[in-house]
């Protein structure tokens, strides 16, 4: 009774089990040599019925899922085993000690179909019967049937354990696969939030500025509208590359974008002129920090002044607004996860030295 790669018995596993029925040939030959017509016919009929019942019960194994044996399946198995024992008994008068071969099949079937607490005692009883019967019944020879019952039980128990281990392995692999999919979905959702939140905020600010400029400076309004088109194209490109998992952002680029966004929002900004001193491993994290913090400043804070300080192991953004960066959303939690991924920490909250809000990310040197 082999297992497929999915941990389930194969659809045609009964064919494999049928191969082993050739051992019933000894029963058939003994019955054919039986001079009593009644016991010969009864015995041959019971052998055929035994083989069919055995294959039917083997085929039922494929309905067991994840190693769970429902009570209904257990009851049906016991009824089947009782029927097989009755068919075995019908062979005894005609086949003699050859009929003990049937006990091997019954023990093997029990070890696969029944709960182990029920199968093991039954196998012991069958082993004892196969060992004792040749010693107490006149004319019967010890053909090693007890050993066959023992070996058959152990072999099918090993197959059963291998199948259950395979099921557990497949379940663990499926769990890991589901978790990987969930993590990837969370990553894409966080990245899309960061991209669209920033880009749409800048688009909104520039659209408002362009609308005001239309009344007195058409050329500047046209330039703002041109910038809007470029921003929309960039956001679309970022969304596409994020979905493919190949997007990266640039720290110098985010500093430049932050300068443009703050200027469009009429917020005075102090920004670092270069980012050369920041090590490569920290650049993407610091770029995301500047993007998220500046987006929140433009969108929520009502600030008039923003300062961005950059060192090799730290980036800090402070404003003089009303602390709107505390508003709900996924930006800061996502940023915290990114920082913790590099062993760093995020500090976000009201400033202690003055009104306003502070976002600070520190990474161990």
mmCIF file of C-alpha atoms in Angstrom, residues 23-223:
data_model
loop_
_atom_site.group_PDB
_atom_site.id
_atom_site.type_symbol
_atom_site.label_atom_id
_atom_site.label_comp_id
_atom_site.label_asym_id
_atom_site.label_seq_id
_atom_site.Cartn_x
_atom_site.Cartn_y
_atom_site.Cartn_z
ATOM 1 C CA UNK A 23 0.215 -16.528 -1.880
ATOM 2 C CA UNK A 24 -3.384 -17.776 -1.735
ATOM 3 C CA UNK A 25 -2.346 -20.246 -4.424
ATOM 4 C CA UNK A 26 -1.430 -22.714 -1.675
ATOM 5 C CA UNK A 27 -4.990 -22.516 -0.352
ATOM 6 C CA UNK A 28 -6.421 -23.055 -3.834
ATOM 7 C CA UNK A 29 -4.179 -26.065 -4.528
ATOM 8 C CA UNK A 30 -5.039 -27.655 -1.167
ATOM 9 C CA UNK A 31 -8.749 -27.165 -1.863
ATOM 10 C CA UNK A 32 -8.462 -28.626 -5.342
ATOM 11 C CA UNK A 33 -6.896 -31.712 -3.767
ATOM 12 C CA UNK A 34 -9.735 -31.944 -1.213
ATOM 13 C CA UNK A 35 -11.780 -35.104 -1.924
ATOM 14 C CA UNK A 36 -14.908 -33.819 -0.190
ATOM 15 C CA UNK A 37 -16.883 -31.960 -2.848
ATOM 16 C CA UNK A 38 -18.813 -29.817 -0.345
ATOM 17 C CA UNK A 39 -15.722 -28.465 1.426
ATOM 18 C CA UNK A 40 -13.871 -28.095 -1.875
ATOM 19 C CA UNK A 41 -16.589 -25.883 -3.378
ATOM 20 C CA UNK A 42 -17.164 -23.964 -0.128
ATOM 21 C CA UNK A 43 -13.446 -23.402 0.291
ATOM 22 C CA UNK A 44 -12.834 -22.215 -3.284
ATOM 23 C CA UNK A 45 -15.826 -19.896 -3.063
ATOM 24 C CA UNK A 46 -14.566 -18.452 0.214
ATOM 25 C CA UNK A 47 -11.072 -17.922 -1.250
ATOM 26 C CA UNK A 48 -12.561 -15.916 -4.124
ATOM 27 C CA UNK A 49 -14.757 -13.928 -1.740
ATOM 28 C CA UNK A 50 -11.794 -13.375 0.613
ATOM 29 C CA UNK A 51 -9.641 -11.969 -2.215
ATOM 30 C CA UNK A 52 -12.452 -9.659 -3.382
ATOM 31 C CA UNK A 53 -13.188 -8.440 0.154
ATOM 32 C CA UNK A 54 -9.517 -7.837 0.856
ATOM 33 C CA UNK A 55 -9.087 -5.750 -2.308
ATOM 34 C CA UNK A 56 -12.251 -3.784 -1.513
ATOM 35 C CA UNK A 57 -10.985 -2.894 1.960
ATOM 36 C CA UNK A 58 -7.572 -1.966 0.561
ATOM 37 C CA UNK A 59 -9.261 0.374 -1.928
ATOM 38 C CA UNK A 60 -11.052 2.069 0.989
ATOM 39 C CA UNK A 61 -7.702 3.244 2.355
ATOM 40 C CA UNK A 62 -7.530 5.995 -0.273
ATOM 41 C CA UNK A 63 -10.530 7.675 1.349
ATOM 42 C CA UNK A 64 -8.528 8.365 4.524
ATOM 43 C CA UNK A 65 -7.366 11.995 4.553
ATOM 44 C CA UNK A 66 -4.417 13.339 6.532
ATOM 45 C CA UNK A 67 -4.144 10.139 8.563
ATOM 46 C CA UNK A 68 -7.536 10.658 10.233
ATOM 47 C CA UNK A 69 -9.667 7.525 10.469
ATOM 48 C CA UNK A 70 -13.314 8.530 10.990
ATOM 49 C CA UNK A 71 -15.409 6.337 13.314
ATOM 50 C CA UNK A 72 -17.532 5.200 10.364
ATOM 51 C CA UNK A 73 -14.434 3.990 8.522
ATOM 52 C CA UNK A 74 -13.221 2.117 11.615
ATOM 53 C CA UNK A 75 -16.592 0.385 12.089
ATOM 54 C CA UNK A 76 -16.709 -0.634 8.438
ATOM 55 C CA UNK A 77 -13.176 -1.975 8.663
ATOM 56 C CA UNK A 78 -14.057 -4.115 11.690
ATOM 57 C CA UNK A 79 -17.094 -5.466 9.844
ATOM 58 C CA UNK A 80 -14.882 -6.254 6.865
ATOM 59 C CA UNK A 81 -12.298 -7.976 9.060
ATOM 60 C CA UNK A 82 -15.062 -10.024 10.699
ATOM 61 C CA UNK A 83 -16.241 -11.095 7.247
ATOM 62 C CA UNK A 84 -12.685 -12.042 6.225
ATOM 63 C CA UNK A 85 -12.283 -14.095 9.407
ATOM 64 C CA UNK A 86 -15.526 -15.918 8.609
ATOM 65 C CA UNK A 87 -14.289 -16.657 5.073
ATOM 66 C CA UNK A 88 -11.007 -17.859 6.570
ATOM 67 C CA UNK A 89 -12.936 -20.222 8.843
ATOM 68 C CA UNK A 90 -14.797 -21.664 5.825
ATOM 69 C CA UNK A 91 -11.470 -22.597 4.251
ATOM 70 C CA UNK A 92 -10.137 -24.432 7.302
ATOM 71 C CA UNK A 93 -11.989 -27.766 6.777
ATOM 72 C CA UNK A 94 -10.876 -28.022 3.153
ATOM 73 C CA UNK A 95 -7.455 -26.308 3.077
ATOM 74 C CA UNK A 96 -6.172 -27.223 6.548
ATOM 75 C CA UNK A 97 -3.063 -25.393 7.699
ATOM 76 C CA UNK A 98 -2.784 -23.622 4.321
ATOM 77 C CA UNK A 99 -5.767 -21.495 5.335
ATOM 78 C CA UNK A 100 -3.549 -19.718 7.917
ATOM 79 C CA UNK A 101 -2.174 -17.651 5.019
ATOM 80 C CA UNK A 102 -5.351 -15.575 5.276
ATOM 81 C CA UNK A 103 -4.250 -14.287 8.683
ATOM 82 C CA UNK A 104 -1.302 -12.461 7.084
ATOM 83 C CA UNK A 105 -3.649 -10.432 4.865
ATOM 84 C CA UNK A 106 -6.001 -9.645 7.735
ATOM 85 C CA UNK A 107 -3.146 -8.452 9.983
ATOM 86 C CA UNK A 108 -1.679 -6.266 7.219
ATOM 87 C CA UNK A 109 -5.088 -4.781 6.455
ATOM 88 C CA UNK A 110 -5.712 -3.985 10.121
ATOM 89 C CA UNK A 111 -2.355 -2.230 10.525
ATOM 90 C CA UNK A 112 -3.252 0.210 7.722
ATOM 91 C CA UNK A 113 -6.975 0.750 8.216
ATOM 92 C CA UNK A 114 -7.457 0.713 11.970
ATOM 93 C CA UNK A 115 -6.175 3.065 14.680
ATOM 94 C CA UNK A 116 -2.895 1.721 16.000
ATOM 95 C CA UNK A 117 -4.362 1.062 19.464
ATOM 96 C CA UNK A 118 -6.799 -1.382 17.859
ATOM 97 C CA UNK A 119 -4.629 -2.760 15.068
ATOM 98 C CA UNK A 120 -1.650 -3.790 17.228
ATOM 99 C CA UNK A 121 -3.636 -6.051 19.642
ATOM 100 C CA UNK A 122 -5.418 -7.693 16.702
ATOM 101 C CA UNK A 123 -2.079 -8.380 15.005
ATOM 102 C CA UNK A 124 -0.786 -9.958 18.238
ATOM 103 C CA UNK A 125 -3.856 -12.201 18.463
ATOM 104 C CA UNK A 126 -3.487 -13.298 14.836
ATOM 105 C CA UNK A 127 0.227 -13.968 15.350
ATOM 106 C CA UNK A 128 -0.534 -16.084 18.408
ATOM 107 C CA UNK A 129 -3.235 -17.994 16.527
ATOM 108 C CA UNK A 130 -0.898 -18.716 13.598
ATOM 109 C CA UNK A 131 1.780 -19.968 16.006
ATOM 110 C CA UNK A 132 -0.471 -22.070 18.273
ATOM 111 C CA UNK A 133 -2.810 -23.685 15.729
ATOM 112 C CA UNK A 134 -0.152 -25.899 14.018
ATOM 113 C CA UNK A 135 0.940 -27.146 17.435
ATOM 114 C CA UNK A 136 -2.510 -28.162 18.691
ATOM 115 C CA UNK A 137 -4.286 -29.360 15.526
ATOM 116 C CA UNK A 138 -3.424 -32.876 14.398
ATOM 117 C CA UNK A 139 -1.969 -33.088 10.917
ATOM 118 C CA UNK A 140 -1.126 -29.410 10.655
ATOM 119 C CA UNK A 141 2.476 -28.356 9.947
ATOM 120 C CA UNK A 142 4.180 -25.159 11.010
ATOM 121 C CA UNK A 143 4.710 -23.381 7.692
ATOM 122 C CA UNK A 144 6.065 -20.185 9.240
ATOM 123 C CA UNK A 145 2.656 -18.508 9.197
ATOM 124 C CA UNK A 146 3.235 -16.827 12.562
ATOM 125 C CA UNK A 147 6.455 -15.251 11.276
ATOM 126 C CA UNK A 148 4.629 -14.163 8.119
ATOM 127 C CA UNK A 149 1.938 -12.463 10.195
ATOM 128 C CA UNK A 150 4.600 -10.684 12.244
ATOM 129 C CA UNK A 151 6.616 -9.536 9.216
ATOM 130 C CA UNK A 152 3.493 -8.490 7.315
ATOM 131 C CA UNK A 153 2.279 -6.424 10.280
ATOM 132 C CA UNK A 154 5.625 -4.713 10.735
ATOM 133 C CA UNK A 155 5.991 -3.994 7.014
ATOM 134 C CA UNK A 156 2.556 -2.427 6.692
ATOM 135 C CA UNK A 157 3.120 -0.482 9.922
ATOM 136 C CA UNK A 158 6.294 0.941 8.367
ATOM 137 C CA UNK A 159 4.392 1.903 5.225
ATOM 138 C CA UNK A 160 1.729 3.524 7.369
ATOM 139 C CA UNK A 161 4.274 5.577 9.307
ATOM 140 C CA UNK A 162 5.997 6.629 6.075
ATOM 141 C CA UNK A 163 2.661 7.766 4.697
ATOM 142 C CA UNK A 164 1.858 9.794 7.790
ATOM 143 C CA UNK A 165 5.296 11.416 7.753
ATOM 144 C CA UNK A 166 4.752 12.259 4.105
ATOM 145 C CA UNK A 167 1.410 13.854 4.930
ATOM 146 C CA UNK A 168 2.969 15.933 7.692
ATOM 147 C CA UNK A 169 5.769 17.014 5.362
ATOM 148 C CA UNK A 170 3.306 18.009 2.662
ATOM 149 C CA UNK A 171 1.221 19.921 5.219
ATOM 150 C CA UNK A 172 4.335 21.770 6.441
ATOM 151 C CA UNK A 173 5.355 22.602 2.867
ATOM 152 C CA UNK A 174 1.857 23.882 2.126
ATOM 153 C CA UNK A 175 1.934 26.032 5.265
ATOM 154 C CA UNK A 176 5.303 27.504 4.269
ATOM 155 C CA UNK A 177 4.011 28.151 0.765
ATOM 156 C CA UNK A 178 0.888 29.885 2.094
ATOM 157 C CA UNK A 179 2.998 31.969 4.455
ATOM 158 C CA UNK A 180 5.338 33.000 1.637
ATOM 159 C CA UNK A 181 2.350 34.079 -0.458
ATOM 160 C CA UNK A 182 0.917 36.057 2.468
ATOM 161 C CA UNK A 183 4.280 37.741 3.112
ATOM 162 C CA UNK A 184 4.625 38.666 -0.558
ATOM 163 C CA UNK A 185 1.127 40.107 -0.602
ATOM 164 C CA UNK A 186 1.930 42.151 2.505
ATOM 165 C CA UNK A 187 5.164 43.389 0.900
ATOM 166 C CA UNK A 188 3.400 44.460 -2.279
ATOM 167 C CA UNK A 189 0.601 46.112 -0.290
ATOM 168 C CA UNK A 190 3.104 48.041 1.837
ATOM 169 C CA UNK A 191 5.132 49.112 -1.177
ATOM 170 C CA UNK A 192 2.049 50.208 -3.100
ATOM 171 C CA UNK A 193 0.913 52.194 -0.061
ATOM 172 C CA UNK A 194 4.266 53.925 0.175
ATOM 173 C CA UNK A 195 4.458 54.618 -3.563
ATOM 174 C CA UNK A 196 0.908 55.781 -4.159
ATOM 175 C CA UNK A 197 0.629 57.617 -0.864
ATOM 176 C CA UNK A 198 3.664 59.734 -1.670
ATOM 177 C CA UNK A 199 3.024 60.181 -5.390
ATOM 178 C CA UNK A 200 -0.665 61.034 -5.058
ATOM 179 C CA UNK A 201 0.086 63.489 -2.269
ATOM 180 C CA UNK A 202 2.560 65.350 -4.491
ATOM 181 C CA UNK A 203 0.135 65.162 -7.412
ATOM 182 C CA UNK A 204 -2.613 66.685 -5.248
ATOM 183 C CA UNK A 205 -0.376 69.523 -4.045
ATOM 184 C CA UNK A 206 0.852 70.324 -7.558
ATOM 185 C CA UNK A 207 -2.697 70.198 -8.940
ATOM 186 C CA UNK A 208 -3.832 72.707 -6.307
ATOM 187 C CA UNK A 209 -0.839 74.916 -7.074
ATOM 188 C CA UNK A 210 -1.483 74.728 -10.833
ATOM 189 C CA UNK A 211 -5.132 75.656 -10.286
ATOM 190 C CA UNK A 212 -4.110 78.768 -8.333
ATOM 191 C CA UNK A 213 -1.496 79.739 -10.931
ATOM 192 C CA UNK A 214 -3.995 79.563 -13.809
ATOM 193 C CA UNK A 215 -5.424 82.923 -12.730
ATOM 194 C CA UNK A 216 -2.186 84.918 -13.014
ATOM 195 C CA UNK A 217 0.744 82.881 -14.391
ATOM 196 C CA UNK A 218 -0.130 80.494 -17.221
ATOM 197 C CA UNK A 219 3.473 79.497 -17.880
ATOM 198 C CA UNK A 220 4.101 78.382 -14.304
ATOM 199 C CA UNK A 221 0.772 76.566 -14.279
ATOM 200 C CA UNK A 222 1.761 74.802 -17.494
ATOM 201 C CA UNK A 223 5.052 73.746 -15.875
#
